[in-house]
Amino acid sequence: MSQRNAGTLRHPLVLLFGLLLAVPLCVGAQQPVQAAGANTPYIDRIAYSVKADAGLDASVANERSALMHYQWRGKQDTVAYSVRTGHLIARDAAGQPQATLSYVAYTAPARNGKPRPLTFFY
């Protein structure tokens, strides 16, 4: 995780990177689910830097996230899954932001009473 330095959050992970990880790897096999109101996209307007010494001002840090629903279709099976990507904020004991962490979480509901795996990318 990044450390706070002079009012900035250093080395933020780029939300765009997380969104790229959320792009289906087998484009032809995955379809968006067309449930009305189910998807909650989020457009992050923050201009991130890829420089090693760059930082994110603590005043703009937030924990908003995007949630999208998809289906993966194999030869004999279809798996509905969700992708959530966003930021988490690490705070000190006084509640002040110290670092941010971007994440991508892939989840699928239980099937036939058996839990499905859960995968996170940080």
PDB file of C-alpha atoms in Angstrom:
ATOM      1  CA  MET A   1       0.000   0.000   0.000  1.00  0.00           C
ATOM      2  CA  SER A   2       1.020   3.592  -0.465  1.00  0.00           C
ATOM      3  CA  GLN A   3       2.099   5.987   2.254  1.00  0.00           C
ATOM      4  CA  ARG A   4       0.771   9.505   2.842  1.00  0.00           C
ATOM      5  CA  ASN A   5       3.250  12.277   2.136  1.00  0.00           C
ATOM      6  CA  ALA A   6       2.529  15.993   2.581  1.00  0.00           C
ATOM      7  CA  GLY A   7      -1.229  15.670   2.129  1.00  0.00           C
ATOM      8  CA  THR A   8      -1.114  13.283  -0.812  1.00  0.00           C
ATOM      9  CA  LEU A   9      -1.713   9.599  -1.195  1.00  0.00           C
ATOM     10  CA  ARG A  10       1.386   8.260  -2.927  1.00  0.00           C
ATOM     11  CA  HIS A  11       1.453   5.693  -5.679  1.00  0.00           C
ATOM     12  CA  PRO A  12      -2.289   5.195  -6.228  1.00  0.00           C
ATOM     13  CA  LEU A  13      -3.146   2.213  -8.349  1.00  0.00           C
ATOM     14  CA  VAL A  14      -4.948   3.330 -11.448  1.00  0.00           C
ATOM     15  CA  LEU A  15      -8.644   2.507 -11.529  1.00  0.00           C
ATOM     16  CA  LEU A  16      -8.326   2.173 -15.268  1.00  0.00           C
ATOM     17  CA  PHE A  17      -5.938  -0.743 -14.707  1.00  0.00           C
ATOM     18  CA  GLY A  18      -8.599  -2.421 -12.618  1.00  0.00           C
ATOM     19  CA  LEU A  19     -11.172  -1.814 -15.310  1.00  0.00           C
ATOM     20  CA  LEU A  20      -8.863  -3.369 -17.876  1.00  0.00           C
ATOM     21  CA  LEU A  21      -8.565  -6.444 -15.666  1.00  0.00           C
ATOM     22  CA  ALA A  22     -12.341  -6.593 -15.553  1.00  0.00           C
ATOM     23  CA  VAL A  23     -12.598  -6.818 -19.338  1.00  0.00           C
ATOM     24  CA  PRO A  24     -13.605 -10.349 -20.225  1.00  0.00           C
ATOM     25  CA  LEU A  25     -10.582 -12.390 -21.270  1.00  0.00           C
ATOM     26  CA  CYS A  26     -12.478 -14.527 -23.764  1.00  0.00           C
ATOM     27  CA  VAL A  27     -14.478 -11.799 -25.433  1.00  0.00           C
ATOM     28  CA  GLY A  28     -16.474 -14.112 -27.677  1.00  0.00           C
ATOM     29  CA  ALA A  29     -17.597 -16.361 -24.825  1.00  0.00           C
ATOM     30  CA  GLN A  30     -18.854 -13.697 -22.433  1.00  0.00           C
ATOM     31  CA  GLN A  31     -22.042 -11.712 -22.727  1.00  0.00           C
ATOM     32  CA  PRO A  32     -23.337  -8.796 -20.643  1.00  0.00           C
ATOM     33  CA  VAL A  33     -26.513  -9.541 -18.741  1.00  0.00           C
ATOM     34  CA  GLN A  34     -29.269  -7.185 -19.882  1.00  0.00           C
ATOM     35  CA  ALA A  35     -31.131  -6.733 -16.587  1.00  0.00           C
ATOM     36  CA  ALA A  36     -32.550  -3.209 -16.356  1.00  0.00           C
ATOM     37  CA  GLY A  37     -30.891  -1.179 -13.618  1.00  0.00           C
ATOM     38  CA  ALA A  38     -28.624  -4.030 -12.535  1.00  0.00           C
ATOM     39  CA  ASN A  39     -25.337  -2.530 -13.762  1.00  0.00           C
ATOM     40  CA  THR A  40     -23.876   0.502 -12.003  1.00  0.00           C
ATOM     41  CA  PRO A  41     -21.036   1.911 -14.097  1.00  0.00           C
ATOM     42  CA  TYR A  42     -18.819   4.622 -12.628  1.00  0.00           C
ATOM     43  CA  ILE A  43     -16.783   7.103 -14.632  1.00  0.00           C
ATOM     44  CA  ASP A  44     -13.737   8.158 -12.643  1.00  0.00           C
ATOM     45  CA  ARG A  45     -12.817  11.711 -13.688  1.00  0.00           C
ATOM     46  CA  ILE A  46      -9.527  11.789 -11.734  1.00  0.00           C
ATOM     47  CA  ALA A  47      -6.437  12.174 -13.927  1.00  0.00           C
ATOM     48  CA  TYR A  48      -3.988   9.624 -12.532  1.00  0.00           C
ATOM     49  CA  SER A  49      -0.239   9.705 -13.072  1.00  0.00           C
ATOM     50  CA  VAL A  50       1.950   6.673 -13.683  1.00  0.00           C
ATOM     51  CA  LYS A  51       5.059   8.414 -12.314  1.00  0.00           C
ATOM     52  CA  ALA A  52       6.692   6.683  -9.343  1.00  0.00           C
ATOM     53  CA  ASP A  53       6.635   9.835  -7.201  1.00  0.00           C
ATOM     54  CA  ALA A  54       3.058  10.849  -8.076  1.00  0.00           C
ATOM     55  CA  GLY A  55       0.381  11.081  -5.434  1.00  0.00           C
ATOM     56  CA  LEU A  56      -3.367  11.416  -5.074  1.00  0.00           C
ATOM     57  CA  ASP A  57      -4.557  14.314  -2.950  1.00  0.00           C
ATOM     58  CA  ALA A  58      -6.460  13.009   0.062  1.00  0.00           C
ATOM     59  CA  SER A  59      -9.375  15.348  -0.665  1.00  0.00           C
ATOM     60  CA  VAL A  60     -10.263  13.480  -3.875  1.00  0.00           C
ATOM     61  CA  ALA A  61     -10.009   9.918  -2.536  1.00  0.00           C
ATOM     62  CA  ASN A  62     -13.327   8.053  -2.541  1.00  0.00           C
ATOM     63  CA  GLU A  63     -14.634   4.501  -2.305  1.00  0.00           C
ATOM     64  CA  ARG A  64     -17.024   4.590  -5.243  1.00  0.00           C
ATOM     65  CA  SER A  65     -17.126   1.502  -7.407  1.00  0.00           C
ATOM     66  CA  ALA A  66     -18.544   0.158 -10.653  1.00  0.00           C
ATOM     67  CA  LEU A  67     -20.588  -3.051 -10.783  1.00  0.00           C
ATOM     68  CA  MET A  68     -21.239  -4.951 -14.007  1.00  0.00           C
ATOM     69  CA  HIS A  69     -22.940  -8.302 -14.616  1.00  0.00           C
ATOM     70  CA  TYR A  70     -21.909 -10.841 -17.265  1.00  0.00           C
ATOM     71  CA  GLN A  71     -22.412 -14.433 -18.333  1.00  0.00           C
ATOM     72  CA  TRP A  72     -19.667 -16.801 -19.429  1.00  0.00           C
ATOM     73  CA  ARG A  73     -20.831 -19.484 -21.830  1.00  0.00           C
ATOM     74  CA  GLY A  74     -18.829 -22.661 -22.231  1.00  0.00           C
ATOM     75  CA  LYS A  75     -19.634 -25.700 -24.331  1.00  0.00           C
ATOM     76  CA  GLN A  76     -21.932 -27.215 -21.697  1.00  0.00           C
ATOM     77  CA  ASP A  77     -22.288 -24.577 -19.007  1.00  0.00           C
ATOM     78  CA  THR A  78     -23.225 -20.939 -18.471  1.00  0.00           C
ATOM     79  CA  VAL A  79     -21.954 -19.048 -15.425  1.00  0.00           C
ATOM     80  CA  ALA A  80     -23.457 -15.706 -14.422  1.00  0.00           C
ATOM     81  CA  TYR A  81     -20.951 -13.508 -12.611  1.00  0.00           C
ATOM     82  CA  SER A  82     -20.422  -9.950 -11.400  1.00  0.00           C
ATOM     83  CA  VAL A  83     -17.384  -7.706 -11.637  1.00  0.00           C
ATOM     84  CA  ARG A  84     -16.904  -4.867  -9.137  1.00  0.00           C
ATOM     85  CA  THR A  85     -13.957  -2.492  -9.406  1.00  0.00           C
ATOM     86  CA  GLY A  86     -13.108   0.528  -7.289  1.00  0.00           C
ATOM     87  CA  HIS A  87     -10.896   1.931  -4.553  1.00  0.00           C
ATOM     88  CA  LEU A  88     -10.562   1.182  -0.858  1.00  0.00           C
ATOM     89  CA  ILE A  89      -9.116   3.794   1.499  1.00  0.00           C
ATOM     90  CA  ALA A  90      -6.802   2.888   4.380  1.00  0.00           C
ATOM     91  CA  ARG A  91      -7.275   5.365   7.234  1.00  0.00           C
ATOM     92  CA  ASP A  92      -5.290   6.077  10.382  1.00  0.00           C
ATOM     93  CA  ALA A  93      -6.751   5.936  13.905  1.00  0.00           C
ATOM     94  CA  ALA A  94      -8.020   9.519  13.504  1.00  0.00           C
ATOM     95  CA  GLY A  95      -9.879   8.574  10.317  1.00  0.00           C
ATOM     96  CA  GLN A  96      -7.518  10.414   7.970  1.00  0.00           C
ATOM     97  CA  PRO A  97      -6.775   8.785   4.583  1.00  0.00           C
ATOM     98  CA  GLN A  98      -3.301   7.263   4.434  1.00  0.00           C
ATOM     99  CA  ALA A  99      -3.380   5.157   1.277  1.00  0.00           C
ATOM    100  CA  THR A 100      -5.634   3.906  -1.479  1.00  0.00           C
ATOM    101  CA  LEU A 101      -5.880   0.491  -3.043  1.00  0.00           C
ATOM    102  CA  SER A 102      -7.697  -0.310  -6.259  1.00  0.00           C
ATOM    103  CA  TYR A 103      -9.363  -3.681  -6.647  1.00  0.00           C
ATOM    104  CA  VAL A 104     -11.334  -5.887  -9.004  1.00  0.00           C
ATOM    105  CA  ALA A 105     -13.640  -8.543  -7.520  1.00  0.00           C
ATOM    106  CA  TYR A 106     -15.167 -11.316  -9.633  1.00  0.00           C
ATOM    107  CA  THR A 107     -18.074 -13.108  -7.946  1.00  0.00           C
ATOM    108  CA  ALA A 108     -20.543 -15.796  -8.987  1.00  0.00           C
ATOM    109  CA  PRO A 109     -23.611 -16.910  -7.021  1.00  0.00           C
ATOM    110  CA  ALA A 110     -23.803 -20.352  -5.424  1.00  0.00           C
ATOM    111  CA  ARG A 111     -25.096 -23.121  -7.683  1.00  0.00           C
ATOM    112  CA  ASN A 112     -26.901 -26.241  -6.504  1.00  0.00           C
ATOM    113  CA  GLY A 113     -26.086 -25.335  -2.899  1.00  0.00           C
ATOM    114  CA  LYS A 114     -22.340 -25.286  -3.598  1.00  0.00           C
ATOM    115  CA  PRO A 115     -20.402 -22.059  -3.014  1.00  0.00           C
ATOM    116  CA  ARG A 116     -18.632 -20.515  -5.999  1.00  0.00           C
ATOM    117  CA  PRO A 117     -15.046 -19.260  -5.876  1.00  0.00           C
ATOM    118  CA  LEU A 118     -14.369 -15.584  -5.303  1.00  0.00           C
ATOM    119  CA  THR A 119     -11.394 -13.857  -6.928  1.00  0.00           C
ATOM    120  CA  PHE A 120      -9.905 -10.457  -6.035  1.00  0.00           C
ATOM    121  CA  PHE A 121      -7.172  -8.543  -7.878  1.00  0.00           C
ATOM    122  CA  TYR A 122      -5.342  -5.810  -5.946  1.00  0.00           C
TER     123      TYR A 122
END
